[in-house]
Structure formats: structure tokens, C-alpha cells
Amino acid sequence: MLLHGWGSNAQDMAALAQALCPALPRALALIPQGFEQASTQPGARQWFDVNGMTPANRGQRVGRALPRLAQWVRDAQQRTGVPPERTVLAGFSQGASLAVELALAQDGLMSRVLAFAGRCATPPERAPTRTALHFLLGAADPLIPAEQALATVRRLRELGGEATLDLAPNTGHSIDTTLLRLARQRLA
């Protein structure tokens, strides 16, 4: 299951699905649309509103989208017969952050998360024990500093979770071939 970033849409994630397929040749890729219309351009979607978002209200904004996403994941698992232990959630930016927060809120709903240019909405207070969190980040990402991601991964490990961080040098807030290669390794 792949979750797009803010101002994007499900169609934009098709290339990521194709790039990850070699690691899981029998995988079924499901790509939902963000729940809300984004204000950027026609067809642009978002999972939660970013207008007026601050570090203080980020967790609440993300939290409001979690029940709907959790139900979508459960419904998709039931429709396809794919159990949680064989479910992977991958996302970019806003979609990655939502996937991470869903794993924190509902441990075991999926086996792993690939978070491309994503982060925890707030510093983690607990870590999932049945869901591995893999953060994949450009070392030059202007929105999510590598130091912040490293501190999050360390904290998740201290709390008993499985968390990794893979950095691509000279990459900004995007997914490049290095991050794709690293993601395929995490899926193998």
C-alpha cells in the first residue's frame, strides 16, 4: 500500500510501485487517494490539512486522519486476503508520516513501513514491536533534517522497536535511485 505526499495523488505513486515490485514480485500494489482536496491545483490531494500547521498541532492533524486510514487498510486486507504480517505500507512525505503514525497507533496492522522523506508527527513515546519502521531520507532534505531522523530512530530503538534510517547523499526531499535501491533491500 502506497501513500502519496501532500499536493500529489494516487497516480503519482504508480512509478514507486513499479520500482519496488522487483523486491516483492508477487505483491499487489494498492494506492489510495488522499482523503481531502489540497488547495494547490485541481486533482491535488492531501491526507490532512497543512494550512496553519505547527509543531504544536501536527500530531492532532495527523491523528484525525488515522482512523479513516486504519479502516481503509483493514478493508483492503479483508478484500484481498492479505494478512497484516504480509502488509507493507510505503509513503512519501505526508503519506510517509501518516504511515509511521499509523504503525505507532496500531502496531501489527502492517509488518513494515517504508517512510520516504517522512517523520513522526511528534517525538515518539512508544515504539511498535510488531511493525518495523524504515526511514529513507535524502541527506540534503530541507524539510526533515537527517539529525532529526537519526534522533527519532534512536528513540524508537530505545523504546524497543525495530527502526532503521537510510540516507542518500546529495538528495533533497525526493526519492532517488539510491533510496529505491535501499528500500528494495529493506523489503528483501
Tab-separated table of C-alpha atoms in Angstrom:
chain	number	residue	atom	x	y	z
A	1	MET	CA	0.000	0.000	0.000
A	2	LEU	CA	1.473	3.307	-1.090
A	3	LEU	CA	0.516	6.729	0.269
A	4	HIS	CA	1.319	9.839	-1.766
A	5	GLY	CA	2.621	13.145	-0.470
A	6	TRP	CA	0.834	16.459	0.026
A	7	GLY	CA	-0.436	18.051	-3.186
A	8	SER	CA	0.028	14.846	-5.146
A	9	ASN	CA	-2.357	11.992	-5.970
A	10	ALA	CA	-2.522	8.222	-6.265
A	11	GLN	CA	-1.405	8.199	-9.905
A	12	ASP	CA	1.892	9.790	-8.902
A	13	MET	CA	2.755	6.703	-6.813
A	14	ALA	CA	2.472	4.217	-9.688
A	15	ALA	CA	6.158	4.643	-10.603
A	16	LEU	CA	7.178	3.903	-6.999
A	17	ALA	CA	5.033	0.765	-7.027
A	18	GLN	CA	6.752	-0.406	-10.213
A	19	ALA	CA	10.192	0.372	-8.782
A	20	LEU	CA	9.519	-1.656	-5.630
A	21	CYS	CA	7.931	-4.643	-7.377
A	22	PRO	CA	11.213	-6.470	-8.098
A	23	ALA	CA	11.694	-6.886	-4.333
A	24	LEU	CA	8.193	-8.398	-3.973
A	25	PRO	CA	7.326	-9.948	-7.350
A	26	ARG	CA	4.001	-11.390	-6.136
A	27	ALA	CA	2.915	-8.163	-4.458
A	28	LEU	CA	-0.376	-6.440	-5.047
A	29	ALA	CA	0.021	-2.650	-5.001
A	30	LEU	CA	-2.880	-0.610	-3.671
A	31	ILE	CA	-2.695	3.176	-3.911
A	32	PRO	CA	-5.466	5.197	-2.293
A	33	GLN	CA	-6.226	8.853	-2.908
A	34	GLY	CA	-5.625	11.334	-0.118
A	35	PHE	CA	-8.826	11.937	1.811
A	36	GLU	CA	-9.008	15.674	1.171
A	37	GLN	CA	-8.640	18.042	-1.761
A	38	ALA	CA	-5.424	20.070	-1.493
A	39	SER	CA	-5.579	23.760	-2.300
A	40	THR	CA	-2.606	23.724	-4.670
A	41	GLN	CA	-4.141	22.726	-8.015
A	42	PRO	CA	-7.004	20.654	-9.453
A	43	GLY	CA	-6.535	16.960	-8.732
A	44	ALA	CA	-4.096	17.558	-5.880
A	45	ARG	CA	-4.894	15.608	-2.717
A	46	GLN	CA	-3.780	15.549	0.911
A	47	TRP	CA	-4.250	13.254	3.907
A	48	PHE	CA	-4.562	16.126	6.350
A	49	ASP	CA	-4.620	19.909	6.072
A	50	VAL	CA	-1.252	21.635	6.346
A	51	ASN	CA	-2.576	25.215	6.346
A	52	GLY	CA	-1.677	26.707	9.712
A	53	MET	CA	0.075	23.528	10.838
A	54	THR	CA	2.728	23.979	13.518
A	55	PRO	CA	4.858	21.543	15.514
A	56	ALA	CA	2.343	22.032	18.342
A	57	ASN	CA	-0.703	20.918	16.305
A	58	ARG	CA	0.948	18.484	13.852
A	59	GLY	CA	0.114	15.431	15.981
A	60	GLN	CA	-3.572	16.374	16.183
A	61	ARG	CA	-3.800	16.931	12.432
A	62	VAL	CA	-2.211	13.584	11.650
A	63	GLY	CA	-4.218	11.869	14.375
A	64	ARG	CA	-7.528	12.910	12.839
A	65	ALA	CA	-6.666	11.058	9.614
A	66	LEU	CA	-5.569	7.816	11.306
A	67	PRO	CA	-8.954	6.160	11.978
A	68	ARG	CA	-10.031	6.520	8.360
A	69	LEU	CA	-6.701	5.194	7.055
A	70	ALA	CA	-6.730	2.288	9.525
A	71	GLN	CA	-10.202	1.310	8.337
A	72	TRP	CA	-9.103	1.568	4.704
A	73	VAL	CA	-6.130	-0.733	5.413
A	74	ARG	CA	-8.328	-3.264	7.259
A	75	ASP	CA	-10.905	-3.225	4.469
A	76	ALA	CA	-8.189	-3.727	1.838
A	77	GLN	CA	-6.706	-6.614	3.817
A	78	GLN	CA	-10.129	-8.241	4.072
A	79	ARG	CA	-10.893	-7.713	0.351
A	80	THR	CA	-7.557	-9.074	-0.830
A	81	GLY	CA	-6.944	-11.744	1.793
A	82	VAL	CA	-3.525	-10.265	2.577
A	83	PRO	CA	-2.901	-10.534	6.326
A	84	PRO	CA	-1.219	-7.824	8.413
A	85	GLU	CA	2.052	-9.774	8.607
A	86	ARG	CA	2.310	-9.561	4.800
A	87	THR	CA	1.172	-5.945	4.516
A	88	VAL	CA	3.697	-3.185	3.823
A	89	LEU	CA	2.832	0.494	3.920
A	90	ALA	CA	5.105	2.811	1.940
A	91	GLY	CA	4.671	6.528	1.685
A	92	PHE	CA	6.301	9.721	0.573
A	93	SER	CA	6.412	12.896	2.684
A	94	GLN	CA	2.935	13.453	4.156
A	95	GLY	CA	1.964	9.877	3.241
A	96	ALA	CA	5.116	8.544	4.910
A	97	SER	CA	4.423	10.460	8.098
A	98	LEU	CA	0.871	9.146	8.149
A	99	ALA	CA	2.104	5.567	7.657
A	100	VAL	CA	4.587	5.944	10.536
A	101	GLU	CA	1.926	7.334	12.846
A	102	LEU	CA	-0.475	4.542	11.915
A	103	ALA	CA	2.191	1.974	12.841
A	104	LEU	CA	2.730	3.731	16.173
A	105	ALA	CA	-1.015	3.859	16.892
A	106	GLN	CA	-1.930	0.375	15.653
A	107	ASP	CA	1.097	-1.870	15.988
A	108	GLY	CA	0.800	-5.009	13.896
A	109	LEU	CA	-1.701	-3.641	11.377
A	110	MET	CA	1.174	-3.984	8.901
A	111	SER	CA	4.559	-5.751	9.064
A	112	ARG	CA	6.667	-2.802	7.997
A	113	VAL	CA	6.645	0.805	6.885
A	114	LEU	CA	8.884	2.369	4.249
A	115	ALA	CA	8.856	6.075	5.071
A	116	PHE	CA	10.382	8.084	2.220
A	117	ALA	CA	11.045	11.652	3.432
A	118	GLY	CA	8.665	11.152	6.348
A	119	ARG	CA	8.812	11.606	10.107
A	120	CYS	CA	6.941	11.118	13.340
A	121	ALA	CA	4.370	13.836	13.910
A	122	THR	CA	5.614	14.219	17.487
A	123	PRO	CA	8.558	12.672	19.340
A	124	PRO	CA	7.671	9.012	19.889
A	125	GLU	CA	6.627	7.909	23.366
A	126	ARG	CA	6.298	4.251	22.379
A	127	ALA	CA	7.575	2.041	19.588
A	128	PRO	CA	5.778	-0.671	17.664
A	129	THR	CA	7.064	-4.166	18.407
A	130	ARG	CA	5.328	-5.949	15.519
A	131	THR	CA	5.919	-3.349	12.794
A	132	ALA	CA	9.383	-2.401	11.515
A	133	LEU	CA	9.860	1.265	10.621
A	134	HIS	CA	12.317	2.039	7.830
A	135	PHE	CA	13.039	5.733	7.275
A	136	LEU	CA	14.549	6.565	3.859
A	137	LEU	CA	15.726	10.139	3.575
A	138	GLY	CA	17.782	12.447	1.433
A	139	ALA	CA	20.710	13.746	3.471
A	140	ALA	CA	20.041	17.206	1.999
A	141	ASP	CA	16.279	17.185	2.692
A	142	PRO	CA	15.400	20.771	3.692
A	143	LEU	CA	12.141	19.707	5.399
A	144	ILE	CA	13.378	16.805	7.513
A	145	PRO	CA	16.926	17.212	8.811
A	146	ALA	CA	18.927	13.994	8.924
A	147	GLU	CA	19.810	14.683	12.576
A	148	GLN	CA	16.103	14.758	13.481
A	149	ALA	CA	15.509	11.451	11.695
A	150	LEU	CA	18.507	9.867	13.412
A	151	ALA	CA	17.272	11.028	16.828
A	152	THR	CA	13.830	9.517	16.067
A	153	VAL	CA	15.335	6.175	15.053
A	154	ARG	CA	17.497	6.104	18.189
A	155	ARG	CA	14.474	6.870	20.350
A	156	LEU	CA	12.369	4.158	18.701
A	157	ARG	CA	15.154	1.644	19.304
A	158	GLU	CA	15.471	2.730	22.947
A	159	LEU	CA	11.750	2.041	23.281
A	160	GLY	CA	12.232	-1.495	21.943
A	161	GLY	CA	11.198	-1.010	18.327
A	162	GLU	CA	12.827	-2.054	15.084
A	163	ALA	CA	13.742	1.136	13.244
A	164	THR	CA	16.301	1.932	10.571
A	165	LEU	CA	17.488	5.047	8.771
A	166	ASP	CA	18.960	5.023	5.291
A	167	LEU	CA	20.360	8.282	3.917
A	168	ALA	CA	21.049	9.171	0.295
A	169	PRO	CA	23.824	11.766	-0.037
A	170	ASN	CA	23.091	14.910	-2.043
A	171	THR	CA	19.372	14.100	-2.203
A	172	GLY	CA	16.702	16.556	-1.116
A	173	HIS	CA	13.011	15.989	-0.408
A	174	SER	CA	12.539	13.327	-3.064
A	175	ILE	CA	13.011	9.649	-3.892
A	176	ASP	CA	16.096	8.900	-5.947
A	177	THR	CA	17.640	5.677	-7.264
A	178	THR	CA	19.742	5.256	-4.122
A	179	LEU	CA	16.683	5.371	-1.873
A	180	LEU	CA	14.831	2.983	-4.185
A	181	ARG	CA	17.700	0.505	-4.022
A	182	LEU	CA	17.817	0.773	-0.229
A	183	ALA	CA	14.038	0.314	0.012
A	184	ARG	CA	14.199	-2.855	-2.107
A	185	GLN	CA	16.877	-4.169	0.252
A	186	ARG	CA	14.589	-3.490	3.247
A	187	LEU	CA	11.841	-5.492	1.555
A	188	ALA	CA	14.036	-8.473	0.673
